[in-house]
Amino acid sequence: MENSLIRIVLDILKPHDPALPMFAMFLSDLDGVDGVNITLIEIDKDTENVKITMEGTNLIYDDIKEAIEHYGGSIHSVDEVVAGRKLVEEVRTPQD
């Protein structure tokens, strides 16, 4: 297997519609996606701020961004990225 993007964590602002279950299913249908986790961080009158964690064998950032924007969402930040052939977890160090 070649090196590829295998996890990405995004901070997203999206409208209330679609509802989170539908939005997760939509994102999980993208090529290369094995799983999607969406956590609601904050909600206001018109929008929801969510953290989206996606894992897969070959995530394509541009496709993910386009899918989020399709439903009126926007990426505030890319909070974590894992690339390669193996998932590497962050390690705590004494400086943390």
N, CA, C and O atoms as a GROMACS GRO file, in nm:
protein
  384
    1MET      N    1   0.085  -0.118   0.000
    1MET     CA    2   0.000   0.000   0.000
    1MET      C    3   0.090   0.124   0.000
    1MET      O    4   0.192   0.126   0.068
    2GLU      N    5   0.051   0.227  -0.075
    2GLU     CA    6   0.125   0.351  -0.081
    2GLU      C    7   0.094   0.438   0.040
    2GLU      O    8  -0.005   0.416   0.110
    3ASN      N    9   0.180   0.538   0.063
    3ASN     CA   10   0.150   0.636   0.167
    3ASN      C   11   0.025   0.713   0.129
    3ASN      O   12   0.003   0.742   0.011
    4SER      N   13  -0.056   0.744   0.226
    4SER     CA   14  -0.178   0.821   0.200
    4SER      C   15  -0.224   0.887   0.329
    4SER      O   16  -0.174   0.857   0.437
    5LEU      N   17  -0.320   0.976   0.316
    5LEU     CA   18  -0.383   1.041   0.431
    5LEU      C   19  -0.480   0.940   0.493
    5LEU      O   20  -0.571   0.893   0.426
    6ILE      N   21  -0.459   0.908   0.622
    6ILE     CA   22  -0.542   0.804   0.684
    6ILE      C   23  -0.627   0.855   0.801
    6ILE      O   24  -0.719   0.786   0.845
    7ARG      N   25  -0.597   0.977   0.852
    7ARG     CA   26  -0.686   1.039   0.952
    7ARG      C   27  -0.676   1.190   0.935
    7ARG      O   28  -0.569   1.246   0.911
    8ILE      N   29  -0.791   1.254   0.949
    8ILE     CA   30  -0.794   1.399   0.950
    8ILE      C   31  -0.900   1.443   1.051
    8ILE      O   32  -1.008   1.385   1.058
    9VAL      N   33  -0.866   1.546   1.130
    9VAL     CA   34  -0.959   1.602   1.228
    9VAL      C   35  -0.980   1.748   1.189
    9VAL      O   36  -0.885   1.826   1.177
   10LEU      N   37  -1.107   1.784   1.171
   10LEU     CA   38  -1.142   1.917   1.121
   10LEU      C   39  -1.237   1.988   1.217
   10LEU      O   40  -1.325   1.926   1.276
   11ASP      N   41  -1.218   2.118   1.231
   11ASP     CA   42  -1.311   2.205   1.303
   11ASP      C   43  -1.398   2.270   1.196
   11ASP      O   44  -1.348   2.343   1.111
   12ILE      N   45  -1.528   2.243   1.202
   12ILE     CA   46  -1.621   2.282   1.096
   12ILE      C   47  -1.733   2.369   1.153
   12ILE      O   48  -1.782   2.346   1.263
   13LEU      N   49  -1.773   2.470   1.076
   13LEU     CA   50  -1.895   2.545   1.102
   13LEU      C   51  -1.993   2.509   0.993
   13LEU      O   52  -1.962   2.522   0.875
   14LYS      N   53  -2.113   2.462   1.032
   14LYS     CA   54  -2.212   2.419   0.935
   14LYS      C   55  -2.351   2.467   0.976
   14LYS      O   56  -2.376   2.492   1.093
   15PRO      N   57  -2.441   2.479   0.878
   15PRO     CA   58  -2.580   2.509   0.913
   15PRO      C   59  -2.644   2.389   0.984
   15PRO      O   60  -2.590   2.279   0.981
   16HIS      N   61  -2.758   2.411   1.046
   16HIS     CA   62  -2.827   2.301   1.117
   16HIS      C   63  -2.868   2.188   1.022
   16HIS      O   64  -2.874   2.072   1.061
   17ASP      N   65  -2.896   2.224   0.898
   17ASP     CA   66  -2.938   2.124   0.801
   17ASP      C   67  -2.822   2.098   0.706
   17ASP      O   68  -2.773   2.193   0.645
   18PRO      N   69  -2.776   1.976   0.688
   18PRO     CA   70  -2.840   1.853   0.732
   18PRO      C   71  -2.810   1.822   0.880
   18PRO      O   72  -2.712   1.870   0.937
   19ALA      N   73  -2.896   1.741   0.938
   19ALA     CA   74  -2.875   1.694   1.075
   19ALA      C   75  -2.747   1.612   1.080
   19ALA      O   76  -2.704   1.555   0.979
   20LEU      N   77  -2.686   1.605   1.197
   20LEU     CA   78  -2.557   1.537   1.211
   20LEU      C   79  -2.557   1.391   1.163
   20LEU      O   80  -2.461   1.351   1.098
   21PRO      N   81  -2.661   1.310   1.193
   21PRO     CA   82  -2.657   1.173   1.142
   21PRO      C   83  -2.651   1.166   0.989
   21PRO      O   84  -2.576   1.085   0.934
   22MET      N   85  -2.730   1.251   0.922
   22MET     CA   86  -2.729   1.251   0.776
   22MET      C   87  -2.595   1.301   0.722
   22MET      O   88  -2.542   1.247   0.625
   23PHE      N   89  -2.540   1.404   0.786
   23PHE     CA   90  -2.412   1.460   0.746
   23PHE      C   91  -2.301   1.356   0.760
   23PHE      O   92  -2.215   1.344   0.673
   24ALA      N   93  -2.302   1.281   0.870
   24ALA     CA   94  -2.202   1.176   0.891
   24ALA      C   95  -2.214   1.067   0.785
   24ALA      O   96  -2.113   1.020   0.733
   25MET      N   97  -2.336   1.027   0.753
   25MET     CA   98  -2.356   0.925   0.650
   25MET      C   99  -2.308   0.974   0.514
   25MET      O  100  -2.245   0.899   0.439
   26PHE      N  101  -2.337   1.101   0.482
   26PHE     CA  102  -2.293   1.160   0.356
   26PHE      C  103  -2.140   1.156   0.347
   26PHE      O  104  -2.085   1.116   0.244
   27LEU      N  105  -2.072   1.200   0.453
   27LEU     CA  106  -1.926   1.201   0.452
   27LEU      C  107  -1.867   1.060   0.449
   27LEU      O  108  -1.763   1.037   0.387
   28SER      N  109  -1.933   0.966   0.514
   28SER     CA  110  -1.881   0.829   0.518
   28SER      C  111  -1.891   0.759   0.382
   28SER      O  112  -1.826   0.657   0.360
   29ASP      N  113  -1.973   0.814   0.291
   29ASP     CA  114  -1.985   0.758   0.157
   29ASP      C  115  -1.873   0.801   0.062
   29ASP      O  116  -1.863   0.750  -0.050
   30LEU      N  117  -1.790   0.895   0.105
   30LEU     CA  118  -1.680   0.939   0.018
   30LEU      C  119  -1.580   0.826  -0.003
   30LEU      O  120  -1.558   0.744   0.085
   31ASP      N  121  -1.520   0.823  -0.121
   31ASP     CA  122  -1.419   0.722  -0.152
   31ASP      C  123  -1.305   0.728  -0.051
   31ASP      O  124  -1.258   0.836  -0.015
   32GLY      N  125  -1.261   0.612  -0.006
   32GLY     CA  126  -1.147   0.602   0.085
   32GLY      C  127  -1.180   0.619   0.231
   32GLY      O  128  -1.092   0.602   0.316
   33VAL      N  129  -1.305   0.653   0.265
   33VAL     CA  130  -1.344   0.678   0.404
   33VAL      C  131  -1.393   0.548   0.467
   33VAL      O  132  -1.484   0.483   0.416
   34ASP      N  133  -1.330   0.511   0.580
   34ASP     CA  134  -1.373   0.393   0.655
   34ASP      C  135  -1.465   0.428   0.771
   34ASP      O  136  -1.547   0.347   0.812
   35GLY      N  137  -1.451   0.550   0.825
   35GLY     CA  138  -1.533   0.589   0.939
   35GLY      C  139  -1.531   0.738   0.962
   35GLY      O  140  -1.436   0.807   0.928
   36VAL      N  141  -1.642   0.788   1.020
   36VAL     CA  142  -1.659   0.930   1.048
   36VAL      C  143  -1.714   0.944   1.190
   36VAL      O  144  -1.807   0.874   1.229
   37ASN      N  145  -1.655   1.036   1.266
   37ASN     CA  146  -1.704   1.069   1.400
   37ASN      C  147  -1.729   1.219   1.401
   37ASN      O  148  -1.639   1.297   1.371
   38ILE      N  149  -1.851   1.260   1.436
   38ILE     CA  150  -1.882   1.402   1.446
   38ILE      C  151  -1.924   1.432   1.588
   38ILE      O  152  -2.013   1.368   1.643
   39THR      N  153  -1.859   1.532   1.648
   39THR     CA  154  -1.890   1.575   1.783
   39THR      C  155  -1.938   1.720   1.779
   39THR      O  156  -1.870   1.807   1.725
   40LEU      N  157  -2.054   1.744   1.836
   40LEU     CA  158  -2.108   1.879   1.844
   40LEU      C  159  -2.033   1.956   1.952
   40LEU      O  160  -2.029   1.912   2.068
   41ILE      N  161  -1.975   2.069   1.915
   41ILE     CA  162  -1.899   2.151   2.010
   41ILE      C  163  -1.985   2.266   2.062
   41ILE      O  164  -1.989   2.292   2.182
   42GLU      N  165  -2.053   2.334   1.970
   42GLU     CA  166  -2.134   2.449   2.007
   42GLU      C  167  -2.247   2.466   1.906
   42GLU      O  168  -2.232   2.433   1.788
   43ILE      N  169  -2.358   2.516   1.953
   43ILE     CA  170  -2.473   2.538   1.866
   43ILE      C  171  -2.528   2.678   1.893
   43ILE      O  172  -2.533   2.723   2.007
   44ASP      N  173  -2.568   2.746   1.787
   44ASP     CA  174  -2.636   2.874   1.804
   44ASP      C  175  -2.760   2.877   1.715
   44ASP      O  176  -2.802   2.773   1.663
   45LYS      N  177  -2.817   2.992   1.699
   45LYS     CA  178  -2.945   3.004   1.628
   45LYS      C  179  -2.939   2.948   1.485
   45LYS      O  180  -3.033   2.883   1.441
   46ASP      N  181  -2.830   2.974   1.414
   46ASP     CA  182  -2.822   2.939   1.273
   46ASP      C  183  -2.720   2.830   1.238
   46ASP      O  184  -2.730   2.768   1.132
   47THR      N  185  -2.624   2.807   1.327
   47THR     CA  186  -2.512   2.718   1.290
   47THR      C  187  -2.474   2.623   1.403
   47THR      O  188  -2.515   2.637   1.518
   48GLU      N  189  -2.392   2.526   1.363
   48GLU     CA  190  -2.333   2.430   1.457
   48GLU      C  191  -2.182   2.428   1.434
   48GLU      O  192  -2.136   2.425   1.320
   49ASN      N  193  -2.107   2.429   1.541
   49ASN     CA  194  -1.964   2.410   1.533
   49ASN      C  195  -1.938   2.265   1.572
   49ASN      O  196  -1.975   2.222   1.681
   50VAL      N  197  -1.874   2.190   1.482
   50VAL     CA  198  -1.853   2.048   1.505
   50VAL      C  199  -1.707   2.011   1.481
   50VAL      O  200  -1.636   2.075   1.404
   51LYS      N  201  -1.665   1.906   1.549
   51LYS     CA  202  -1.535   1.845   1.524
   51LYS      C  203  -1.560   1.716   1.447
   51LYS      O  204  -1.636   1.630   1.492
   52ILE      N  205  -1.496   1.703   1.332
   52ILE     CA  206  -1.513   1.585   1.249
   52ILE      C  207  -1.382   1.509   1.243
   52ILE      O  208  -1.279   1.565   1.204
   53THR      N  209  -1.385   1.383   1.280
   53THR     CA  210  -1.270   1.294   1.268
   53THR      C  211  -1.304   1.191   1.162
   53THR      O  212  -1.405   1.122   1.170
   54MET      N  213  -1.216   1.182   1.063
   54MET     CA  214  -1.236   1.085   0.955
   54MET      C  215  -1.113   0.997   0.946
   54MET      O  216  -1.000   1.044   0.954
   55GLU      N  217  -1.137   0.866   0.928
   55GLU     CA  218  -1.028   0.773   0.906
   55GLU      C  219  -1.059   0.691   0.782
   55GLU      O  220  -1.175   0.667   0.748
   56GLY      N  221  -0.954   0.648   0.716
   56GLY     CA  222  -0.970   0.566   0.597
   56GLY      C  223  -0.837   0.524   0.541
   56GLY      O  224  -0.732   0.549   0.600
   57THR      N  225  -0.843   0.460   0.427
   57THR     CA  226  -0.721   0.408   0.365
   57THR      C  227  -0.660   0.507   0.268
   57THR      O  228  -0.541   0.496   0.236
   58ASN      N  229  -0.740   0.603   0.221
   58ASN     CA  230  -0.689   0.700   0.125
   58ASN      C  231  -0.782   0.820   0.122
   58ASN      O  232  -0.856   0.840   0.026
   59LEU      N  233  -0.778   0.901   0.229
   59LEU     CA  234  -0.864   1.019   0.236
   59LEU      C  235  -0.813   1.124   0.138
   59LEU      O  236  -0.692   1.144   0.126
   60ILE      N  237  -0.904   1.190   0.070
   60ILE     CA  238  -0.867   1.294  -0.025
   60ILE      C  239  -0.923   1.426   0.028
   60ILE      O  240  -1.044   1.451   0.024
   61TYR      N  241  -0.832   1.511   0.076
   61TYR     CA  242  -0.872   1.635   0.142
   61TYR      C  243  -0.963   1.721   0.054
   61TYR      O  244  -1.064   1.772   0.102
   62ASP      N  245  -0.929   1.737  -0.072
   62ASP     CA  246  -1.010   1.821  -0.160
   62ASP      C  247  -1.153   1.769  -0.175
   62ASP      O  248  -1.247   1.848  -0.181
   63ASP      N  249  -1.170   1.636  -0.179
   63ASP     CA  250  -1.304   1.577  -0.187
   63ASP      C  251  -1.382   1.600  -0.057
   63ASP      O  252  -1.502   1.627  -0.060
   64ILE      N  253  -1.312   1.590   0.056
   64ILE     CA  254  -1.376   1.613   0.187
   64ILE      C  255  -1.421   1.759   0.196
   64ILE      O  256  -1.534   1.787   0.236
   65LYS      N  257  -1.332   1.851   0.160
   65LYS     CA  258  -1.363   1.994   0.165
   65LYS      C  259  -1.483   2.025   0.074
   65LYS      O  260  -1.573   2.099   0.114
   66GLU      N  261  -1.484   1.971  -0.045
   66GLU     CA  262  -1.594   1.994  -0.139
   66GLU      C  263  -1.726   1.939  -0.083
   66GLU      O  264  -1.830   2.003  -0.098
   67ALA      N  265  -1.722   1.822  -0.020
   67ALA     CA  266  -1.843   1.762   0.037
   67ALA      C  267  -1.898   1.848   0.151
   67ALA      O  268  -2.019   1.867   0.162
   68ILE      N  269  -1.810   1.900   0.235
   68ILE     CA  270  -1.852   1.986   0.346
   68ILE      C  271  -1.914   2.115   0.291
   68ILE      O  272  -2.018   2.160   0.339
   69GLU      N  273  -1.850   2.174   0.192
   69GLU     CA  274  -1.900   2.298   0.133
   69GLU      C  275  -2.032   2.276   0.057
   69GLU      O  276  -2.113   2.368   0.045
   70HIS      N  277  -2.053   2.155   0.006
   70HIS     CA  278  -2.177   2.122  -0.064
   70HIS      C  279  -2.300   2.149   0.024
   70HIS      O  280  -2.404   2.191  -0.026
   71TYR      N  281  -2.286   2.125   0.154
   71TYR     CA  282  -2.395   2.148   0.248
   71TYR      C  283  -2.381   2.280   0.324
   71TYR      O  284  -2.443   2.298   0.428
   72GLY      N  285  -2.300   2.372   0.271
   72GLY     CA  286  -2.291   2.504   0.331
   72GLY      C  287  -2.196   2.514   0.448
   72GLY      O  288  -2.196   2.615   0.518
   73GLY      N  289  -2.115   2.410   0.470
   73GLY     CA  290  -2.019   2.413   0.579
   73GLY      C  291  -1.887   2.477   0.537
   73GLY      O  292  -1.859   2.492   0.418
   74SER      N  293  -1.808   2.513   0.636
   74SER     CA  294  -1.675   2.566   0.608
   74SER      C  295  -1.576   2.512   0.710
   74SER      O  296  -1.609   2.490   0.826
   75ILE      N  297  -1.454   2.489   0.663
   75ILE     CA  298  -1.348   2.438   0.749
   75ILE      C  299  -1.281   2.555   0.819
   75ILE      O  300  -1.224   2.643   0.754
   76HIS      N  301  -1.289   2.556   0.953
   76HIS     CA  302  -1.220   2.659   1.031
   76HIS      C  303  -1.073   2.625   1.048
   76HIS      O  304  -0.987   2.712   1.038
   77SER      N  305  -1.046   2.497   1.074
   77SER     CA  306  -0.906   2.457   1.092
   77SER      C  307  -0.892   2.307   1.070
   77SER      O  308  -0.986   2.230   1.086
   78VAL      N  309  -0.771   2.269   1.033
   78VAL     CA  310  -0.731   2.128   1.027
   78VAL      C  311  -0.653   2.104   1.155
   78VAL      O  312  -0.542   2.155   1.172
   79ASP      N  313  -0.711   2.026   1.248
   79ASP     CA  314  -0.655   2.011   1.382
   79ASP      C  315  -0.561   1.892   1.398
   79ASP      O  316  -0.478   1.891   1.489
   80GLU      N  317  -0.574   1.794   1.311
   80GLU     CA  318  -0.484   1.678   1.318
   80GLU      C  319  -0.482   1.611   1.181
   80GLU      O  320  -0.584   1.604   1.113
   81VAL      N  321  -0.366   1.562   1.144
   81VAL     CA  322  -0.351   1.487   1.020
   81VAL      C  323  -0.257   1.371   1.047
   81VAL      O  324  -0.153   1.388   1.111
   82VAL      N  325  -0.294   1.252   0.999
   82VAL     CA  326  -0.206   1.136   1.004
   82VAL      C  327  -0.193   1.084   0.862
   82VAL      O  328  -0.292   1.060   0.793
   83ALA      N  329  -0.069   1.066   0.819
   83ALA     CA  330  -0.045   1.016   0.684
   83ALA      C  331   0.054   0.900   0.692
   83ALA      O  332   0.129   0.888   0.789
   84GLY      N  333   0.053   0.818   0.591
   84GLY     CA  334   0.144   0.704   0.586
   84GLY      C  335   0.068   0.576   0.560
   84GLY      O  336  -0.041   0.576   0.502
   85ARG      N  337   0.126   0.468   0.605
   85ARG     CA  338   0.062   0.337   0.590
   85ARG      C  339   0.009   0.285   0.723
   85ARG      O  340  -0.060   0.183   0.726
   86LYS      N  341   0.042   0.354   0.833
   86LYS     CA  342   0.008   0.307   0.966
   86LYS      C  343  -0.040   0.425   1.051
   86LYS      O  344   0.017   0.534   1.043
   87LEU      N  345  -0.144   0.403   1.132
   87LEU     CA  346  -0.196   0.506   1.220
   87LEU      C  347  -0.100   0.525   1.337
   87LEU      O  348  -0.071   0.430   1.410
   88VAL      N  349  -0.051   0.646   1.355
   88VAL     CA  350   0.042   0.677   1.464
   88VAL      C  351  -0.029   0.774   1.558
   88VAL      O  352  -0.069   0.883   1.517
   89GLU      N  353  -0.044   0.733   1.682
   89GLU     CA  354  -0.110   0.817   1.782
   89GLU      C  355  -0.010   0.916   1.840
   89GLU      O  356   0.110   0.888   1.848
   90GLU      N  357  -0.060   1.032   1.880
   90GLU     CA  358   0.023   1.132   1.945
   90GLU      C  359   0.070   1.076   2.080
   90GLU      O  360  -0.006   1.008   2.149
   91VAL      N  361   0.193   1.105   2.116
   91VAL     CA  362   0.251   1.056   2.241
   91VAL      C  363   0.272   1.173   2.336
   91VAL      O  364   0.326   1.276   2.298
   92ARG      N  365   0.227   1.156   2.460
   92ARG     CA  366   0.252   1.258   2.564
   92ARG      C  367   0.399   1.256   2.602
   92ARG      O  368   0.461   1.150   2.612
   93THR      N  369   0.452   1.374   2.622
   93THR     CA  370   0.591   1.387   2.666
   93THR      C  371   0.593   1.468   2.795
   93THR      O  372   0.493   1.532   2.828
   94PRO      N  373   0.703   1.467   2.869
   94PRO     CA  374   0.709   1.544   2.994
   94PRO      C  375   0.679   1.693   2.975
   94PRO      O  376   0.633   1.759   3.068
   95GLN      N  377   0.704   1.747   2.856
   95GLN     CA  378   0.676   1.888   2.831
   95GLN      C  379   0.526   1.917   2.824
   95GLN      O  380   0.485   2.032   2.841
   96ASP      N  381   0.446   1.813   2.801
   96ASP     CA  382   0.300   1.831   2.792
   96ASP      C  383   0.247   1.851   2.930
   96ASP      O  384   0.126   1.869   2.948
   0.00000   0.00000   0.00000
